[in-house]
Amino acid sequence: MLYYYSKGNAKMKILLTAINAKFIHSNPAVYSLRAYAGEKYRQNIEIAEYTINNKTEEILADIYNRKPDVVAFSYYIWNREMINSLLTELPKVLPDADIWLGGPEASYDAYALLKNYQSLTGVMIGEGEETFREIVKYYYAVRRKSVSVKADAEIIKVENDYQIKDISELSGIQGIAYRVPYSTENKICFTSPRQPIDMSKLPFLYEDLSSFENRIIYYESSRGCPYSCSYCLSSIDKTVRFRDVSVVKKELKFFLDNKVKQVKFVDRTFNCNKKHALEIWEFLLENDNGVTNFHFEIAAEIISDEEIEVLAKMRPGLVKLEIGVQTVNPETLKEIRRVSDINKLRQTVKKIAANRNIHMHLDLIAGLPYEDYESFRHSFNTVYAMEPDELQLGFLKVLKGSYMHEKVTVYELKYTDIPPYEVLSNKWLSYDNILSLKRVEEMLELYYNSNQFEHILPVLQTAFADAFEMYEKLADFYKEKGYLIMTPSRNYRYQVLLDFAMNTELASGEEMLKQILTFDLYLRENAKSRPEFAKDLTKYKQNIRDFYEQEEKERVYLPAYSDYDGKQLAKMTHIEIFDYPVWEDDVNRRMKKLDVPCKVLFDYKERNPITYAAKFTVLSDFSTKEETTE
């Protein structure tokens, strides 16, 4: 029996489709695939980006209206369920379109996906650039020519002596799994693995920045990871490859010249090669534009003093470092095949933090083997004591293809069947434990990672055995009040924290607590609505007016406001009166009452690039004479 395989004219369209977690995210994979395909084929390749907040029917309609011949989805844990729905619905409206998947979720589940979704043409496994280019060449050739095909033929003759083996030339493309066309047995074939690509051969993705306005730019200077962490797919690729540093510098200069807001390196362990990391950091130091921020994931244990010295010279906010700690339990570290020296890590974090110019983000993972609730408490307190700018409490994801996935039975791991395959319980943690840690995580996000309660939290912690207990009890308070269902507004969280503190031994220091909360509030924003717990400033009003009138004349404290008069200055900045030295670094001093009240001026034009806190000036030389109310 003969089949005629032709979809009409030579002008075909391949649609690379990304469904991102948020609008601010971009998908470098689809842009890399299109760029690597080359100028000859790029005109036939279109990119469509959506987010998981879009409705499936909206995405379906948009893809339909684009009328692609081939649709390729970038398939990840955050968009898997949505794409699965599209795999079912898309063939109903575009029955002639071929559908491909690529990405880590597809790579380790290719056979099941092809079995479960009859509409699926194939899966790209592993790195996709070279594979995708060959697939594009295949479609370009086939769609331009009339092809007479005989079922199960080994070689089919095509116009211009173009040959397709095994009914299609897909069998000659490395790194794919595909459904054999015209096979009555629904035969699925896997081709040989694709070899890792030379990183320096990858084209630059961002010559046109119009598609990335107000979005994070993702950039990679290396692929692969030298470590073997059992929960991570990156550990599978031991071939760490680096992009030529001269090329990297040229591309980073493009970002700097265009004053891109943020560039996030996706290198799994950026500093695994000291020379590579040092050259890039030195380049950023020398070419800093005062605007662009660069994010790196590093291993703190291996960073050298030379690298720390370079980082110490950086403009505050130029670099953000993410450091995966995961756990401090020695038995757990050994079991997950993670090399870590906690003392060295602690020393490194302390050295970097001493300069107060680098934003540091530390990670913990709950649900790892041999870490029970008390062990995790210890890990939490150890890392919290390092005072990172952000502490992420994450939960184990049991990823297909990882070593952790192979140990599910041994660890008695239970996890969600739907992505992100998050742990529900294991041999050491019950589901009750996981739920408790989830509540702690929420408190950590609201109060610590928001950087809005920098001065009150250390004071509050003095009422508890440790930091973990503070967040644990705060979570219980939220649950009791029903706040976990209806989270209070940002400003009301200050009041909630005061109410919580009043149930501790700190209750006798109510006025002190109120003033520290007031300081934290105005440090972040020039609140138009004054909170109920804030000090009554009625008797200081004339005193404050006098300050702004004098500042209008002399510009001693606010030189950046030269175009504004005193009344405007009073609206654009803020003065608060304190009876406690709430600004002190030492927690105990913060809690001791001053002999006389003191004024603090908040300047919202100047902010700390690490915490976003406003600049404040303690006006210790300025009289705080009270006005009479008579």
XYZ file of C-alpha atoms in Angstrom:
630
model
C 0.000 0.000 0.000
C 1.325 3.451 -0.907
C 1.039 6.555 1.210
C 1.437 10.096 -0.042
C 3.245 12.293 2.482
C 3.022 15.975 1.611
C 1.702 18.989 3.469
C 1.628 21.394 0.626
C 3.870 24.366 0.014
C 7.458 24.839 1.014
C 6.591 27.689 3.412
C 6.155 25.697 6.599
C 6.080 26.883 10.204
C 7.675 25.313 13.289
C 6.413 26.746 16.568
C 8.720 26.543 19.603
C 6.451 26.824 22.620
C 7.385 27.731 26.198
C 5.029 27.903 29.171
C 6.916 29.714 31.930
C 6.195 29.822 35.654
C 5.946 33.642 35.671
C 5.935 36.458 33.134
C 9.242 37.758 34.473
C 10.864 34.456 33.500
C 12.038 33.761 29.974
C 12.835 30.412 28.385
C 16.389 30.361 27.008
C 15.917 26.839 25.633
C 13.531 27.826 22.836
C 15.635 30.833 21.885
C 18.764 28.689 21.815
C 17.100 26.091 19.589
C 15.970 28.721 17.090
C 19.333 30.490 17.054
C 21.272 27.250 16.562
C 19.035 26.173 13.684
C 20.764 28.812 11.569
C 19.721 31.644 9.290
C 18.547 29.320 6.521
C 15.824 27.783 8.684
C 15.176 30.524 11.252
C 12.607 32.223 9.039
C 10.379 29.153 9.406
C 10.699 29.013 13.196
C 8.457 31.038 15.479
C 8.530 31.316 19.279
C 5.448 31.490 21.510
C 5.805 32.107 25.239
C 3.015 31.832 27.799
C 2.805 31.378 31.566
C 1.077 28.797 33.739
C -1.341 31.577 34.703
C -2.752 31.551 31.187
C -5.799 29.374 30.695
C -5.228 26.220 28.657
C -7.969 27.237 26.233
C -6.237 30.596 25.673
C -2.974 28.873 24.772
C -4.795 26.370 22.574
C -6.528 29.169 20.669
C -3.335 31.139 20.204
C -1.405 28.132 18.877
C -4.285 27.351 16.510
C -4.341 30.910 15.182
C -0.609 30.702 14.425
C -1.302 27.660 12.157
C 1.976 25.773 12.739
C 2.932 22.606 10.891
C 5.088 21.463 13.810
C 4.686 22.367 17.502
C 7.599 21.745 19.912
C 7.016 22.186 23.645
C 9.661 22.903 26.290
C 8.537 20.409 28.949
C 9.295 20.968 32.678
C 7.852 20.054 36.061
C 6.022 23.379 36.362
C 4.227 23.120 32.999
C 3.903 19.356 32.514
C 0.226 19.088 33.453
C -0.760 22.009 31.235
C 1.150 20.631 28.266
C -0.386 17.195 28.820
C -3.779 18.827 28.397
C -2.606 20.468 25.188
C -1.307 17.132 23.888
C -4.881 15.891 24.156
C -6.657 18.950 22.784
C -4.263 20.250 20.127
C -4.770 17.374 17.631
C -8.498 18.100 17.651
C -7.978 21.566 16.180
C -4.685 20.981 14.323
C -4.913 17.325 13.248
C -2.097 17.612 10.689
C 0.470 19.232 13.012
C 3.362 17.137 14.330
C 4.083 17.552 18.047
C 7.474 17.254 19.759
C 8.607 17.558 23.362
C 12.005 18.467 24.800
C 13.437 19.243 28.223
C 14.296 17.253 31.365
C 10.755 16.056 32.098
C 10.411 14.664 28.590
C 13.927 13.201 28.400
C 13.411 10.817 31.315
C 9.861 9.838 30.443
C 9.986 9.609 26.646
C 8.650 6.072 26.230
C 5.654 6.577 28.547
C 4.800 9.897 26.912
C 4.818 8.389 23.421
C 2.721 5.434 24.610
C 0.195 7.601 26.452
C -0.199 10.362 23.865
C -0.884 9.064 20.380
C -0.721 12.631 19.062
C 2.944 12.918 20.027
C 5.410 12.570 17.150
C 8.638 12.424 19.123
C 10.779 13.482 22.067
C 14.160 15.205 21.988
C 16.343 13.629 24.678
C 19.108 15.583 26.389
C 20.705 18.654 24.841
C 18.513 19.875 22.046
C 20.352 22.331 19.819
C 21.976 19.953 17.329
C 19.061 17.538 17.543
C 16.515 20.256 16.806
C 18.505 21.568 13.860
C 18.513 18.107 12.295
C 14.776 17.761 12.904
C 14.231 21.114 11.193
C 16.331 19.947 8.238
C 14.221 16.806 8.058
C 10.963 18.757 7.936
C 12.414 21.305 5.557
C 13.325 18.546 3.107
C 10.183 16.453 3.457
C 7.735 19.338 3.380
C 9.326 20.771 0.229
C 9.033 17.560 -1.719
C 6.382 15.028 -2.626
C 7.247 11.765 -0.944
C 5.931 8.423 -2.099
C 6.088 6.049 0.842
C 5.596 2.328 1.124
C 4.783 1.020 4.586
C 7.732 -0.519 6.462
C 10.104 0.201 3.566
C 13.762 0.520 4.462
C 14.567 3.192 1.868
C 12.119 5.451 0.099
C 13.103 7.329 -3.030
C 12.307 11.014 -3.026
C 12.624 13.752 -5.610
C 16.177 15.040 -6.185
C 17.564 11.742 -4.855
C 16.720 12.749 -1.289
C 16.513 9.569 0.833
C 14.601 8.804 3.999
C 15.535 5.682 5.933
C 13.051 3.642 7.981
C 10.170 5.574 6.417
C 11.651 8.847 7.696
C 15.141 10.071 8.242
C 14.338 10.438 11.947
C 16.220 7.197 12.532
C 19.399 8.982 11.552
C 18.945 11.774 14.095
C 20.741 11.136 17.382
C 19.090 11.885 20.704
C 15.411 11.283 19.950
C 12.593 8.860 20.611
C 9.833 8.789 18.020
C 6.779 6.942 16.848
C 7.524 5.178 13.559
C 5.265 6.688 10.871
C 2.660 4.349 9.326
C 3.530 1.546 11.762
C 0.378 -0.435 12.531
C 2.002 -1.656 15.769
C 2.544 1.848 17.214
C 6.268 1.141 17.152
C 8.505 3.472 19.196
C 12.189 3.839 18.385
C 15.092 5.341 20.312
C 18.123 6.552 18.400
C 21.682 6.667 19.785
C 22.435 9.314 22.449
C 23.499 12.774 21.384
C 27.044 13.733 22.362
C 27.519 16.929 24.415
C 27.863 20.057 22.358
C 30.829 22.432 22.268
C 29.579 25.356 24.375
C 31.500 27.912 22.356
C 29.597 26.945 19.204
C 26.280 28.061 20.661
C 25.086 31.358 19.163
C 24.277 34.349 21.360
C 20.552 34.475 22.097
C 19.948 38.089 22.987
C 20.958 40.307 20.080
C 17.350 41.529 20.039
C 16.294 42.458 23.578
C 12.786 43.594 22.681
C 11.301 40.229 23.711
C 12.956 40.423 27.140
C 11.836 43.808 28.405
C 11.102 43.664 32.161
C 12.165 40.017 32.248
C 15.098 38.120 33.706
C 17.832 37.292 31.226
C 19.148 33.735 31.667
C 22.706 33.043 30.579
C 24.967 29.989 30.691
C 28.739 29.963 30.576
C 28.963 26.242 31.347
C 26.939 23.030 31.309
C 27.162 19.964 33.501
C 28.129 19.592 37.144
C 31.152 17.922 38.789
C 29.125 16.808 41.808
C 26.889 13.769 42.340
C 24.026 15.006 44.542
C 21.430 12.242 44.461
C 18.396 14.551 44.191
C 19.690 16.491 41.176
C 19.539 15.671 37.469
C 22.600 17.830 36.795
C 24.767 15.216 38.537
C 24.115 12.831 35.647
C 26.123 14.957 33.222
C 29.708 14.734 34.474
C 31.117 16.442 31.402
C 31.453 20.019 32.607
C 31.949 22.209 29.561
C 32.786 25.889 29.518
C 32.053 28.614 27.008
C 35.216 30.388 25.893
C 35.780 33.242 28.344
C 36.522 35.726 25.572
C 33.092 34.974 24.099
C 31.467 35.243 27.520
C 33.028 38.659 28.124
C 31.820 39.946 24.774
C 28.261 38.807 25.521
C 28.262 40.166 29.070
C 29.479 43.504 27.691
C 26.362 43.533 25.497
C 24.165 43.200 28.601
C 26.134 45.906 30.395
C 26.030 48.300 27.439
C 22.250 47.829 27.209
C 21.852 48.214 30.970
C 19.880 44.999 31.366
C 18.431 44.908 34.874
C 19.312 41.328 35.832
C 21.294 38.477 34.297
C 20.911 35.095 35.947
C 23.647 32.556 35.244
C 22.170 29.057 35.028
C 25.549 27.319 35.476
C 24.962 24.569 38.018
C 28.153 25.328 39.992
C 29.571 28.524 38.570
C 32.837 28.463 40.532
C 33.754 24.806 39.947
C 36.584 26.164 37.773
C 38.399 28.907 39.685
C 40.097 30.462 36.654
C 36.836 30.657 34.708
C 34.910 32.211 37.611
C 37.661 34.645 38.537
C 38.027 35.995 34.992
C 34.301 36.649 34.719
C 34.015 38.284 38.146
C 37.033 40.499 37.452
C 35.487 41.511 34.133
C 32.205 42.472 35.828
C 34.081 44.453 38.453
C 35.976 46.412 35.784
C 32.926 46.997 33.563
C 30.179 47.605 36.129
C 27.534 49.951 34.708
C 25.940 50.714 38.079
C 22.654 49.080 37.053
C 22.944 45.422 36.043
C 22.796 42.673 38.665
C 24.322 39.222 38.088
C 23.137 36.065 39.875
C 25.371 32.999 40.363
C 24.914 29.575 41.971
C 28.157 28.657 43.717
C 29.715 26.077 46.044
C 30.923 28.157 48.997
C 33.255 25.453 50.298
C 35.573 25.686 47.302
C 35.730 29.434 46.851
C 39.224 30.872 47.276
C 40.422 33.924 49.220
C 41.416 35.448 45.884
C 37.836 35.177 44.645
C 36.499 36.607 47.915
C 38.855 39.577 47.539
C 37.421 40.304 44.085
C 33.853 39.974 45.374
C 34.696 42.368 48.220
C 35.377 45.121 45.684
C 32.010 44.771 43.954
C 29.411 47.515 44.005
C 26.650 46.627 46.473
C 23.992 44.857 44.425
C 26.222 43.985 41.465
C 26.347 40.293 42.385
C 23.931 37.898 44.058
C 25.184 34.504 45.227
C 22.997 31.443 45.746
C 24.587 28.780 47.921
C 23.061 25.334 48.305
C 23.613 24.061 51.842
C 20.674 21.590 51.849
C 21.569 20.073 55.248
C 24.299 20.050 57.902
C 23.598 16.439 58.950
C 26.829 14.462 58.184
C 24.968 11.176 57.650
C 22.541 12.843 55.253
C 25.322 14.554 53.323
C 27.089 11.222 52.866
C 23.921 9.450 51.770
C 22.991 12.053 49.160
C 26.579 11.940 47.849
C 27.160 15.608 48.569
C 30.628 16.856 49.471
C 30.328 19.618 52.050
C 32.467 21.167 54.771
C 30.029 23.084 56.969
C 32.743 24.870 58.946
C 34.428 26.043 55.756
C 31.064 27.105 54.365
C 30.285 29.065 57.527
C 33.653 30.843 57.359
C 33.182 31.678 53.686
C 29.704 33.117 54.232
C 31.049 35.197 57.112
C 33.916 36.580 54.993
C 31.636 37.501 52.104
C 28.995 39.006 54.406
C 31.565 41.173 56.202
C 31.637 43.620 53.296
C 27.839 43.965 53.150
C 27.897 44.264 49.377
C 26.836 40.794 48.182
C 23.280 39.463 48.452
C 23.541 35.872 49.706
C 20.770 33.316 49.306
C 21.216 30.007 51.186
C 19.127 26.886 50.500
C 17.894 24.035 52.693
C 15.987 20.926 51.554
C 13.488 19.147 53.802
C 12.770 15.462 53.164
C 16.299 14.180 52.649
C 17.270 10.714 53.988
C 18.360 10.409 57.639
C 17.101 13.914 58.476
C 14.206 13.770 60.937
C 12.354 16.767 62.378
C 14.920 17.502 65.096
C 17.806 17.098 62.688
C 16.175 19.546 60.303
C 15.650 21.971 63.184
C 19.406 21.825 63.778
C 20.169 22.383 60.081
C 17.763 25.330 60.024
C 19.258 26.981 63.111
C 22.812 26.460 61.857
C 22.137 28.114 58.515
C 19.897 30.823 59.999
C 22.747 31.799 62.315
C 24.861 32.545 59.218
C 22.459 35.487 58.660
C 21.891 35.118 54.922
C 19.912 37.808 53.140
C 17.516 35.066 52.079
C 17.013 31.536 53.407
C 15.005 29.231 51.184
C 13.357 26.268 52.872
C 12.636 23.936 49.981
C 11.155 20.456 49.868
C 12.649 17.425 48.166
C 11.504 16.858 44.583
C 11.799 13.205 43.562
C 12.832 13.728 39.957
C 12.665 10.947 37.419
C 16.136 9.983 36.295
C 17.759 10.977 39.598
C 19.471 8.577 41.993
C 16.951 9.643 44.652
C 14.176 8.219 42.472
C 15.906 4.840 42.521
C 15.875 4.833 46.349
C 12.152 5.431 46.790
C 11.498 1.998 48.318
C 14.574 2.027 50.558
C 13.722 5.456 51.976
C 9.974 4.686 52.119
C 9.525 7.856 50.116
C 6.021 9.014 49.329
C 5.652 11.944 46.968
C 3.028 13.516 44.744
C 2.334 11.762 41.445
C 1.800 15.097 39.758
C 4.678 17.557 39.306
C 6.717 18.791 41.054
C 6.832 15.277 42.661
C 7.265 16.823 46.095
C 7.920 14.698 49.173
C 4.920 13.855 51.383
C 6.740 11.651 53.880
C 9.661 9.260 54.258
C 11.154 6.912 56.842
C 12.267 9.868 58.983
C 9.562 12.506 58.434
C 5.809 12.010 58.718
C 3.268 13.953 56.699
C 2.470 15.860 59.929
C 6.130 16.873 60.075
C 6.048 18.009 56.459
C 2.936 20.114 57.097
C 4.603 21.721 60.119
C 7.652 22.558 58.037
C 5.383 23.982 55.329
C 3.944 26.400 57.886
C 7.444 27.340 59.053
C 8.392 27.956 55.428
C 5.481 30.358 54.999
C 6.480 32.333 58.110
C 10.073 32.449 56.896
C 8.943 33.875 53.552
C 6.614 36.467 55.084
C 8.884 37.715 57.819
C 12.532 36.876 57.118
C 12.901 36.736 53.356
C 10.790 39.853 52.851
C 13.535 41.901 54.587
C 10.758 43.975 56.162
C 11.317 42.947 59.782
C 15.080 43.143 60.050
C 15.215 44.744 63.518
C 12.246 43.175 65.290
C 13.021 39.505 64.509
C 16.304 39.312 66.483
C 14.543 40.908 69.445
C 11.622 38.497 69.178
C 14.002 35.541 68.960
C 15.269 36.286 72.492
C 11.941 34.958 73.798
C 12.501 31.509 72.280
C 14.990 28.682 72.561
C 16.096 29.159 68.955
C 15.095 30.676 65.627
C 13.278 27.560 64.441
C 11.037 27.556 67.528
C 10.190 31.218 66.914
C 8.926 30.502 63.393
C 7.258 27.280 64.560
C 5.312 29.129 67.273
C 4.517 31.991 64.929
C 3.094 29.449 62.472
C 0.951 27.995 65.275
C -0.291 31.519 66.059
C -1.217 32.059 62.410
C -3.046 28.733 62.334
C -4.920 29.549 65.539
C -6.031 32.919 64.155
C -6.942 31.481 60.772
C -4.327 33.575 58.984
C -2.956 30.611 57.030
C -6.201 30.631 55.062
C -6.441 34.425 54.774
C -2.930 35.879 54.938
C -2.897 39.408 56.404
C -1.962 42.352 54.188
C 1.675 43.416 54.180
C 1.137 46.337 56.592
C -1.109 44.355 58.935
C 1.636 41.734 59.349
C 3.403 44.222 61.630
C 0.361 44.308 63.890
C 0.096 40.501 63.798
C 3.730 40.223 64.868
C 3.065 42.632 67.763
C 0.051 40.576 68.849
C 2.201 37.450 68.721
C 4.997 39.084 70.737
C 2.524 40.137 73.411
C 2.008 36.435 74.164
C 5.686 36.026 75.057
C 7.929 37.184 77.884
C 8.559 40.358 75.891
C 5.044 41.613 76.658
C 6.386 43.900 79.403
C 8.346 45.780 76.726
C 5.313 46.646 74.625
C 6.404 50.227 73.872
C 9.848 49.038 72.840
C 8.302 46.436 70.499
C 6.004 49.033 68.964
C 8.877 51.394 68.232
C 11.057 48.698 66.647
C 8.127 47.685 64.452
C 7.595 51.340 63.527
C 11.250 51.649 62.567
C 11.069 48.529 60.377
C 7.884 49.778 58.718
C 9.216 53.216 57.785
C 12.561 51.771 56.808
C 10.801 50.045 53.918
C 8.133 52.538 52.900
C 6.829 56.029 53.488
C 3.525 54.730 54.807
C 0.660 57.145 54.193
C -1.574 55.347 56.663
C 0.068 55.482 60.089
C -0.248 52.220 62.070
C -2.130 52.243 65.377
C 0.900 51.014 67.299
C 3.102 53.949 66.175
C 4.048 56.676 68.661
C 1.805 59.761 68.747
C 3.840 62.587 67.192
C 1.360 65.411 67.851
C 3.599 67.212 70.316
C 6.540 67.047 67.894
C 4.800 68.439 64.802
C 6.198 71.978 65.042
C 9.617 70.601 65.809
C 9.509 68.471 62.633
C 8.221 71.420 60.559
C 11.125 73.504 61.816
C 13.549 70.828 60.629
C 12.173 70.831 57.068
C 12.099 74.641 56.885
C 15.729 74.731 57.956
C 16.615 71.950 55.510
C 15.012 73.938 52.690
C 17.489 76.734 53.442
C 20.696 74.773 54.064
C 20.284 71.267 52.493
C 22.414 69.582 55.143
C 20.755 66.166 55.163
C 18.840 66.024 51.861
C 21.040 67.523 49.118
C 19.432 65.291 46.462
C 16.115 67.159 46.943
C 17.346 70.585 45.849
C 14.299 71.187 43.614
C 11.779 70.772 46.437
C 10.602 73.070 49.206
C 10.161 72.179 52.850
C 6.555 70.990 52.540
C 7.472 68.732 49.633
C 10.441 67.383 51.578
C 8.119 66.477 54.440
C 5.942 64.425 52.070
C 8.802 62.721 50.240
C 10.778 61.747 53.334
C 9.778 60.901 56.895
C 10.855 61.786 60.427
C 10.058 59.540 63.357
C 10.702 60.044 67.070
C 12.122 57.126 69.056
C 12.654 56.481 72.762
C 14.760 53.399 72.023
C 17.897 53.060 69.838
C 16.043 50.788 67.442
C 18.713 51.203 64.762
C 21.503 49.635 66.823
C 23.187 46.485 65.484
C 23.424 45.035 68.977
C 20.070 43.518 69.948
C 20.438 44.181 73.674
C 21.236 47.850 73.134
C 18.227 48.114 70.838
C 15.986 47.231 73.776
C 17.321 49.834 76.273
C 15.521 53.138 76.590
C 17.283 56.384 75.655
C 17.739 59.202 78.149
C 16.064 61.604 75.715
C 13.984 60.952 72.559
C 15.818 60.968 69.245
C 14.777 61.880 65.713
C 15.442 59.610 62.721
C 15.185 60.849 59.130
C 14.195 58.319 56.432
C 15.338 59.083 52.852
C 13.490 56.978 50.252
C 15.528 58.186 47.301
C 18.523 56.269 48.587
C 18.052 52.603 49.372
C 20.222 49.670 50.325
C 20.502 47.633 47.089
C 20.701 44.408 49.108
C 17.678 44.828 51.423
C 15.915 47.760 49.715
C 15.841 49.539 53.094
C 15.729 53.337 52.961
C 18.722 55.362 54.048
C 18.204 56.669 57.572
C 20.024 59.332 59.547
C 19.930 59.592 63.320
C 19.627 63.305 64.070
C 21.372 63.103 67.405
C 22.458 66.752 67.253
C 18.942 67.993 66.633
C 16.812 69.064 69.568
C 13.656 67.074 70.307
C 12.036 69.671 72.508
C 8.426 68.677 73.065
C 5.579 71.080 72.387
C 2.936 71.682 75.009
C -0.581 70.682 74.120
C -2.127 73.413 76.261
